Amino acid sequence: MVSSYEAVIGLEVHAQLHTKSKLFCGCATAYGAPPNAHVCPVCLGLPGALPVPNAEAIALAVRAGLALGCDVATSSRFARKNYFYPDLAKGYQISQFELPLNARGALEVELPSGTKRIGITRIHVEEDAAKNLHGVGAGTDTLVDFNRAGTPLIEIVSEPDLRSAEEAEAYLRKLRDILMFTGVNDGNLEEGSFRCDANVSIRPAGDETLGTRTEIKNVNSFRFVRMAIEHEIARQQAVVEAGGEVVQETRTWSESHHKTRSMRTKEDAHDYRYFPDPDLPPLVVAQARIDAIGAALPELPDAKRTRWRAELGLTEYDAQVLSAHPAVARYFDEVASALCAQAGGAARDEVGKRAANFVQAEILGHVEQAGLDARFPVPAAALAELLRLVERDVINGKIAKRVLSEMIESGEGAEAIVEREGLAQVTDAGAIEAAVRAAIDAHPAQVAQYRAGKTAVLGFFVGQVMKATRGAANPKQVNALLRELLGEP
Amino acid sequence: MTRPGEDAVGGVIDVAEAVRGGARSALEVAEACIAGIRAGDPALHSFLYVDEEGALAAAAAVDAARAAGEALGPLAGVPIGVKDNLCTAGVPTTCASKILEGYRPPYDAHVIERLRDAGAVIVGKTNLDEFAMGSSNENSAFGPVHNPWALDRAPGGSSGGSAAAVAGRLVSAALGSDTGGSVRQPGAFCGVTAIKPTYGRVSRYGLIAFASSLDQVGPLARSVRDCARLLEVLSGYDPRDATSAVRPVGQYERACERDVRKLRVGVVRDELEQVQDPDVRARVDDAIAALESAGADVVEVTLPTARYGLSMYYLIAPAEASSNLARFDGMRYGLRVAGADLTATYERTRAAGFGPEVKRRIMLGTYALSAGYYDAFYLKAQKVRTLLRRDFAAAFARCDVVLSPTTPTPAFKLGDKSGDPLQMYLADIFTLPAALAGLPAISTPAGLSAAGLPVGVQLTAPAFEEERLFTASRAVEDALWRDAPAPAFAAPRGDRSAVSSAAGAPSR
């Protein structure tokens, strides 16, 4: 009896390349069109039609390879994977087999135990299949929607370096993050543009040899990946502990039953008869082109967060929140860089932090995400104009929120609104002093409390002054003056 | 009903010049052509479909363009037959297979677009061995083609319908496709000139694939010059075919006017010694003598790997075919024979839809690609193919073109080889090497056998040197096939009433 088992997990991720058109024809990749709206002789596999690679898709696949530290092949090959299924128009899928575009990469994953390097075996380019729609139309019919057929994918195959469901989930989240920030993939699990198969095996802890693996197909959320792997590890352990042997098979995750079940065993496995696709010459990408794609590689999320922490004084938490989506990160970067252009050093930290807080508190709630794009309530430049008014003490933070509502409503600029509504804060020392004195005179009891050492009452006085000035008084000045006139507690 | 020597249509250049000069109208030519097919094709069965309506409309458009003073294309008004594995928009395209019976593609093949742009009148779809797999046209699911030189003989294959239609003077020229010799071998059997261009010279877009790394579209015509004019129209880069070459097209028609002085003609002596057929030996010797007397130098070369041509070809071509023909599964178009479940539907559809030779090659190819056999068969064949390319490169260091017979014998009798696949495959023994090496090769008639059957001579050139082939084969034609003798069979001149009464009815 073995006392403890270790899980060995490798992941295969199919990520849709974020292109306008399909991998081998000019049809649109748009999701959600009526069935068979985006089809042509090529993606329908009509007799005589031929594939021609989409240069944009290849460039994105190279970008993915470079972002994940792969060696990018200057010459790779498309190969045919032959099998029969109604969603496969040609009777074969064009994929890559012996010579993939990208190989030997890695991804660093942050785990509670520290950073772990997960090897990436290969990243190859392939076309997606169509979609079978069961039981539509006349009752039991299965109809096929070819809109998805020929959509460009990359398959990212990891080394079996993962040891738990948590590690697998962390790897997937990190991978999705990188693909989104490089504009390779829109990260949309529900629409199936980021799909995962997991290869799972167990072995006695400390063993070097791999156990028999099972493959879990197409799990479409991070939570389900974790659950499916956990369930599969437990199932295999139970099989082994009961004296049985794990059977090599493909299993499918049932969302409704929260367990995996057998789909097909090794005996039913296809012989895909891979061979180089004679319709497509070797895929040649010049080294100069690879270098140019590498030079234009967008900032990766890790680098972005490190920079924000170092240059803008953001906390790890803030940096995480603001880099959850590439469009948000880009938006924040624009706002921050507009604001910080003049600031430097410690002042820059302050400005950065305040901008981060404002974006999180006031903007994120209004953001509508759509794939790799997002709609913001106001453009980054307009928000920077508003926040600059705060930095220059023209308005305070509270007024800024009010101005923002106006901006969203009317589309007007911050300065115009402040001007029109007379919202510029009162910085005239005389006017503020009058309001402060009035507040002190009106509340002798609170004055006594303060002087007795209950300094929290200061907030009460600030509130009174702000109320009297309709929020327009400069809070810093109000604070300073109150302390002065109330005297030492 | 045959009247020897009668020709209602005319050759490519003759028709194009007559239409351009106004001596004939395109409509008149098209009507004569269709009438000729109606009268003559029942004996040949070279057509699977005659697109009378389309042909007359295309001809009328040429005449209208001329009347409007527009410039006419190089094939204006020329009636052409097209092998039925080339997609024609809205016109049945069957590959002579039951699995595609009634299929009408929604688009034109690249070569069809080229023909239309050049003013050609596409009169119909010619018969072939099913999916271009065969050397006698007996593998057509819709019945064999008869050789116009002797109706009991095979026209060759797989472009047998195209070759017979041209030889029978039913059309000015035809398009075929060549995978292992499928335009050259029927060209030789039927006494017409046929060229397989360099792989990549002509776009394959819209050619229904048999073996993608070998397939090329090529013209068949009555003369070398006619062939040259057609190939000039068909050639050129097409962005829809990733294997299409980005290279300027040669001046093929002009190359026909060059002389062969100092041209080095390579001959593979061992190959010639192996030719058993005395007629073929004699005509090849005639061709060598003709080239020599025209000023060419004959040199000996060797192609040691060529003897493995048949072995290579019957691994590579079926392997690619097994994958290319997977799309015919009864799901989206063509024949469907429903079964109890999906697998049964696939099996029944493909069992009923494909003929025996197609099934044999799908099985051969599936086996050659299977796990555990791939390295020993498919990969090995590809490696030998590289050696063959090197053999040719070495030979072309010593000569400009290589001369050989096109076929081991003149046309054999229908039924003679149909029961023995290996004997049938041997009919392509001389045409396979150029196909495997991707090189251009032309077959042109070099005279008749004692029995009155045409014999072809093949010339092969380095990649993209088609011009040399036209120059050299013109010299052979000039000496041995001047004025293009017509077969005993020829389509009688039809009359207009016959055309209109048959309007719209397909020929089969």
XYZ file of N, CA, C and O in Angstrom, chain B residues 223-328:
424
model
N -2.386 20.605 -82.405
C -1.027 20.945 -82.819
C -0.255 21.506 -81.627
O -0.835 21.912 -80.615
N 1.065 21.533 -81.793
C 1.926 22.087 -80.744
C 1.609 23.570 -80.555
O 1.507 24.069 -79.430
N 1.411 24.269 -81.674
C 1.119 25.710 -81.578
C -0.185 25.972 -80.829
O -0.270 26.867 -79.993
N -1.204 25.186 -81.132
C -2.488 25.351 -80.433
C -2.312 25.134 -78.930
O -2.870 25.859 -78.099
N -1.518 24.127 -78.606
C -1.256 23.806 -77.206
C -0.545 24.975 -76.514
O -0.843 25.325 -75.381
N 0.395 25.567 -77.242
C 1.169 26.688 -76.700
C 0.257 27.874 -76.398
O 0.346 28.493 -75.337
N -0.642 28.170 -77.351
C -1.536 29.304 -77.111
C -2.395 29.068 -75.863
O -2.555 29.958 -75.020
N -2.891 27.847 -75.724
C -3.719 27.540 -74.551
C -2.929 27.649 -73.252
O -3.394 28.235 -72.274
N -1.726 27.063 -73.257
C -0.969 27.076 -71.997
C -0.608 28.495 -71.585
O -0.573 28.808 -70.395
N -0.393 29.359 -72.566
C -0.078 30.743 -72.219
C -1.254 31.406 -71.504
O -1.078 32.221 -70.600
N -2.463 31.010 -71.911
C -3.666 31.554 -71.263
C -3.834 30.968 -69.856
O -4.191 31.671 -68.914
N -3.561 29.683 -69.711
C -3.839 28.998 -68.433
C -2.823 29.324 -67.350
O -3.129 29.267 -66.158
N -1.593 29.664 -67.769
C -0.491 29.777 -66.807
C -0.531 31.076 -66.023
O -1.102 32.064 -66.458
N 0.139 31.061 -64.879
C 0.309 32.284 -64.102
C -0.094 32.100 -62.657
O -0.828 31.168 -62.315
N 0.391 32.995 -61.849
C 0.184 32.932 -60.403
C -1.289 33.130 -60.045
O -1.975 33.976 -60.611
N -1.740 32.340 -59.081
C -3.099 32.482 -58.536
C -2.996 32.464 -57.014
O -2.598 31.461 -56.437
N -3.354 33.555 -56.367
C -3.212 33.604 -54.904
C -4.098 32.594 -54.172
O -3.905 32.370 -52.983
N -5.040 31.971 -54.869
C -5.908 30.999 -54.185
C -5.283 29.603 -54.116
O -5.848 28.704 -53.516
N -4.146 29.406 -54.766
C -3.453 28.121 -54.707
C -2.071 28.369 -54.117
O -1.221 29.001 -54.744
N -1.861 27.876 -52.891
C -0.600 28.148 -52.191
C 0.587 27.484 -52.873
O 1.740 27.824 -52.594
N 0.332 26.530 -53.786
C 1.443 25.895 -54.495
C 1.655 26.520 -55.872
O 2.463 26.042 -56.659
N 0.913 27.596 -56.151
C 1.040 28.283 -57.438
C 2.340 29.102 -57.453
O 2.700 29.723 -56.463
N 3.044 29.054 -58.583
C 4.364 29.695 -58.647
C 4.267 31.177 -58.994
O 3.499 31.566 -59.872
N 5.055 31.988 -58.290
C 5.125 33.417 -58.594
C 6.285 33.607 -59.572
O 7.410 33.892 -59.189
N 6.016 33.336 -60.831
C 7.057 33.450 -61.867
C 6.406 33.928 -63.142
O 5.263 33.597 -63.417
N 7.132 34.715 -63.925
C 6.541 35.178 -65.187
C 6.256 33.996 -66.121
O 6.953 32.979 -66.076
N 5.212 34.138 -66.917
C 4.830 33.088 -67.863
C 5.689 33.225 -69.115
O 5.966 34.331 -69.573
N 6.122 32.072 -69.650
C 6.958 32.093 -70.845
C 6.171 32.477 -72.088
O 4.942 32.573 -72.072
N 6.900 32.715 -73.177
C 6.250 33.030 -74.455
C 6.194 31.756 -75.274
O 7.052 31.494 -76.106
N 5.171 30.960 -74.995
C 5.117 29.613 -75.540
C 4.855 29.611 -77.046
O 5.426 28.822 -77.775
N 3.963 30.486 -77.484
C 3.646 30.504 -78.909
C 4.872 30.948 -79.715
O 5.181 30.381 -80.763
N 5.570 31.913 -79.181
C 6.766 32.378 -79.862
C 7.839 31.276 -79.885
O 8.578 31.128 -80.858
N 7.905 30.494 -78.789
C 8.895 29.412 -78.705
C 8.691 28.388 -79.812
O 9.633 27.706 -80.226
N 7.453 28.286 -80.307
C 7.157 27.340 -81.389
C 7.894 27.718 -82.674
O 8.069 26.892 -83.563
N 8.310 28.974 -82.790
C 8.945 29.437 -84.021
C 10.465 29.325 -83.973
O 11.136 29.565 -84.967
N 11.012 28.989 -82.783
C 12.482 28.880 -82.699
C 12.948 27.574 -83.323
O 12.198 26.607 -83.375
N 14.208 27.544 -83.777
C 14.696 26.264 -84.296
C 15.502 25.538 -83.222
O 15.832 26.104 -82.189
N 15.777 24.258 -83.517
C 16.371 23.407 -82.483
C 17.891 23.277 -82.634
O 18.499 22.438 -81.981
N 18.477 24.106 -83.502
C 19.925 23.999 -83.662
C 20.631 24.170 -82.320
O 20.286 25.080 -81.554
N 21.560 23.271 -82.047
C 22.367 23.267 -80.812
C 21.566 22.857 -79.566
O 22.118 22.835 -78.465
N 20.281 22.587 -79.750
C 19.513 22.098 -78.595
C 20.042 20.706 -78.249
O 20.192 19.848 -79.114
N 20.343 20.478 -76.983
C 20.886 19.173 -76.572
C 19.736 18.285 -76.105
O 19.073 18.594 -75.114
N 19.514 17.213 -76.869
C 18.414 16.305 -76.567
C 18.974 15.082 -75.852
O 19.783 14.339 -76.412
N 18.572 14.880 -74.613
C 19.060 13.746 -73.833
C 18.221 12.504 -74.091
O 16.996 12.577 -74.193
N 18.893 11.373 -74.209
C 18.190 10.107 -74.417
C 18.701 9.122 -73.375
O 19.909 9.026 -73.135
N 17.780 8.419 -72.732
C 18.149 7.399 -71.749
C 18.198 6.067 -72.488
O 17.164 5.486 -72.812
N 19.413 5.608 -72.805
C 19.578 4.447 -73.669
C 18.915 3.192 -73.086
O 18.161 2.508 -73.774
N 19.119 2.894 -71.786
C 18.536 1.676 -71.167
C 17.025 1.665 -71.326
O 16.409 0.628 -71.543
N 16.462 2.840 -71.157
C 15.006 2.978 -71.212
C 14.523 2.577 -72.611
O 13.567 1.816 -72.752
N 15.223 3.096 -73.618
C 14.815 2.789 -74.994
C 14.957 1.301 -75.301
O 14.127 0.711 -75.982
N 16.047 0.697 -74.790
C 16.283 -0.727 -75.058
C 15.146 -1.581 -74.523
O 14.860 -2.644 -75.035
N 14.522 -1.095 -73.432
C 13.466 -1.899 -72.810
C 12.142 -1.841 -73.564
O 11.225 -2.598 -73.255
N 12.030 -0.927 -74.490
C 10.758 -0.810 -75.208
C 10.587 -2.013 -76.126
O 11.401 -2.256 -77.004
N 9.545 -2.789 -75.891
C 9.305 -4.023 -76.638
C 8.607 -3.737 -77.978
O 8.839 -4.416 -78.959
N 7.756 -2.747 -77.965
C 6.887 -2.532 -79.113
C 7.682 -1.942 -80.289
O 8.256 -0.851 -80.176
N 7.747 -2.649 -81.437
C 8.562 -2.178 -82.562
C 8.079 -0.838 -83.117
O 8.904 -0.017 -83.550
N 6.775 -0.615 -83.108
C 6.255 0.657 -83.626
C 6.712 1.822 -82.767
O 7.112 2.868 -83.280
N 6.657 1.607 -81.480
C 7.067 2.684 -80.568
C 8.566 2.950 -80.754
O 8.995 4.098 -80.888
N 9.366 1.852 -80.818
C 10.814 2.012 -81.048
C 11.078 2.800 -82.332
O 11.859 3.757 -82.353
N 10.377 2.412 -83.377
C 10.607 3.029 -84.682
C 10.246 4.513 -84.663
O 10.992 5.353 -85.179
N 9.117 4.848 -84.056
C 8.686 6.254 -84.063
C 9.586 7.117 -83.175
O 9.854 8.267 -83.486
N 10.068 6.525 -82.074
C 10.986 7.280 -81.217
C 12.293 7.522 -81.982
O 12.846 8.633 -81.948
N 12.762 6.483 -82.686
C 13.967 6.664 -83.495
C 13.749 7.734 -84.560
O 14.643 8.552 -84.823
N 12.574 7.730 -85.157
C 12.233 8.766 -86.147
C 12.343 10.165 -85.519
O 12.857 11.099 -86.143
N 11.826 10.289 -84.317
C 11.818 11.605 -83.658
C 13.243 12.061 -83.365
O 13.596 13.231 -83.578
N 14.074 11.118 -82.891
C 15.474 11.457 -82.609
C 16.154 11.901 -83.905
O 16.857 12.931 -83.942
N 15.913 11.133 -84.973
C 16.518 11.464 -86.273
C 16.033 12.828 -86.760
O 16.820 13.635 -87.279
N 14.759 13.090 -86.580
C 14.191 14.361 -87.039
C 14.841 15.531 -86.304
O 15.186 16.548 -86.921
N 15.019 15.381 -84.998
C 15.638 16.456 -84.214
C 17.092 16.645 -84.637
O 17.570 17.773 -84.772
N 17.777 15.524 -84.836
C 19.180 15.610 -85.251
C 19.315 16.311 -86.597
O 20.157 17.180 -86.770
N 18.432 15.931 -87.534
C 18.562 16.527 -88.858
C 18.156 17.996 -88.834
O 18.551 18.765 -89.700
N 17.399 18.385 -87.829
C 17.051 19.814 -87.704
C 18.132 20.579 -86.963
O 17.975 21.774 -86.702
N 19.203 19.889 -86.552
C 20.330 20.598 -85.958
C 20.534 20.374 -84.471
O 21.453 20.953 -83.875
N 19.684 19.553 -83.849
C 19.848 19.297 -82.414
C 20.980 18.298 -82.197
O 21.322 17.524 -83.089
N 21.587 18.337 -81.000
C 22.617 17.366 -80.641
C 21.991 16.338 -79.710
O 21.332 16.706 -78.742
N 22.225 15.062 -80.005
C 21.681 14.023 -79.129
C 22.766 13.566 -78.167
O 23.888 13.283 -78.586
N 22.468 13.566 -76.903
C 23.434 13.108 -75.889
C 22.776 12.029 -75.032
O 21.553 11.992 -74.901
N 23.617 11.147 -74.480
C 23.057 10.112 -73.607
C 23.075 10.586 -72.162
O 24.046 11.193 -71.710
N 21.992 10.317 -71.472
C 21.909 10.662 -70.045
C 21.358 9.446 -69.299
O 20.857 8.500 -69.921
N 21.450 9.475 -67.967
C 20.867 8.379 -67.176
C 19.929 8.962 -66.121
O 20.127 10.073 -65.624
N 18.913 8.180 -65.786
C 17.972 8.529 -64.710
C 17.789 7.265 -63.869
O 16.759 6.614 -63.927
N 18.806 6.912 -63.076
C 18.777 5.607 -62.400
C 17.548 5.401 -61.507
O 17.051 4.280 -61.369
N 17.050 6.480 -60.893
C 15.943 6.312 -59.940
C 14.596 6.191 -60.644
O 13.607 5.819 -60.020
N 14.568 6.505 -61.956
C 13.285 6.495 -62.670
C 12.624 5.117 -62.634
O 11.406 5.003 -62.696
N 13.456 4.055 -62.493
C 12.860 2.717 -62.480
C 11.975 2.482 -61.262
O 11.201 1.540 -61.212
N 12.114 3.324 -60.238
C 11.231 3.189 -59.072
C 9.987 4.062 -59.193
O 9.234 4.213 -58.238
N 9.802 4.669 -60.363
C 8.691 5.593 -60.560
C 7.344 4.994 -60.176
O 6.554 5.598 -59.445
N 7.103 3.788 -60.669
C 5.804 3.161 -60.413
C 5.600 2.917 -58.915
O 4.528 3.191 -58.364
N 6.659 2.448 -58.246
C 6.549 2.174 -56.802
C 6.280 3.450 -56.021
O 5.432 3.492 -55.134
N 7.025 4.492 -56.372
C 6.828 5.779 -55.686
C 5.411 6.276 -55.902
O 4.708 6.664 -54.965
N 5.035 6.261 -57.171
C 3.744 6.839 -57.540
C 2.597 6.120 -56.836
O 1.678 6.765 -56.321
N 2.659 4.790 -56.786
C 1.533 4.064 -56.192
C 1.574 4.024 -54.664
O 0.754 3.375 -54.038
N 2.511 4.723 -54.062
C 2.431 5.009 -52.627
C 1.949 6.440 -52.425
O 1.020 6.704 -51.665
N 2.580 7.377 -53.147
C 2.286 8.799 -52.907
C 0.884 9.177 -53.394
O 0.100 9.779 -52.639
N 0.573 8.811 -54.632
C -0.717 9.255 -55.176
C -1.899 8.653 -54.399
O -2.807 9.392 -53.997
N -1.932 7.352 -54.130
C -3.059 6.830 -53.349
C -3.102 7.398 -51.930
O -4.185 7.635 -51.388
N -1.925 7.641 -51.316
C -1.928 8.197 -49.957
C -2.638 9.552 -49.962
O -3.531 9.802 -49.129
N -2.262 10.411 -50.883
C -2.899 11.726 -50.941
C -4.376 11.591 -51.318
O -5.237 12.280 -50.766
N -4.659 10.663 -52.235
C -6.047 10.466 -52.656
C -6.902 10.000 -51.489
O -8.052 10.435 -51.335
N -6.364 9.131 -50.646
C -7.173 8.592 -49.539
C -7.646 9.726 -48.639
O -8.740 9.681 -48.081
N -6.832 10.762 -48.516
C -7.201 11.925 -47.713
C -8.080 12.885 -48.520
O -9.112 13.363 -48.033
N -7.691 13.133 -49.772
C -8.464 14.066 -50.604
C -9.906 13.611 -50.814
O -10.814 14.432 -50.949
N -10.116 12.303 -50.874
C -11.454 11.807 -51.172
C -12.293 11.548 -49.917
O -13.416 11.069 -49.994
N -11.723 11.915 -48.750
C -12.469 11.723 -47.497
C -13.679 12.648 -47.436
O -14.662 12.359 -46.759
N -13.608 13.769 -48.151
C -14.708 14.742 -48.064
C -15.988 14.227 -48.711
O -17.054 14.787 -48.485
N -15.875 13.187 -49.527
C -17.083 12.639 -50.166
C -17.711 11.641 -49.193
O -17.478 10.445 -49.261
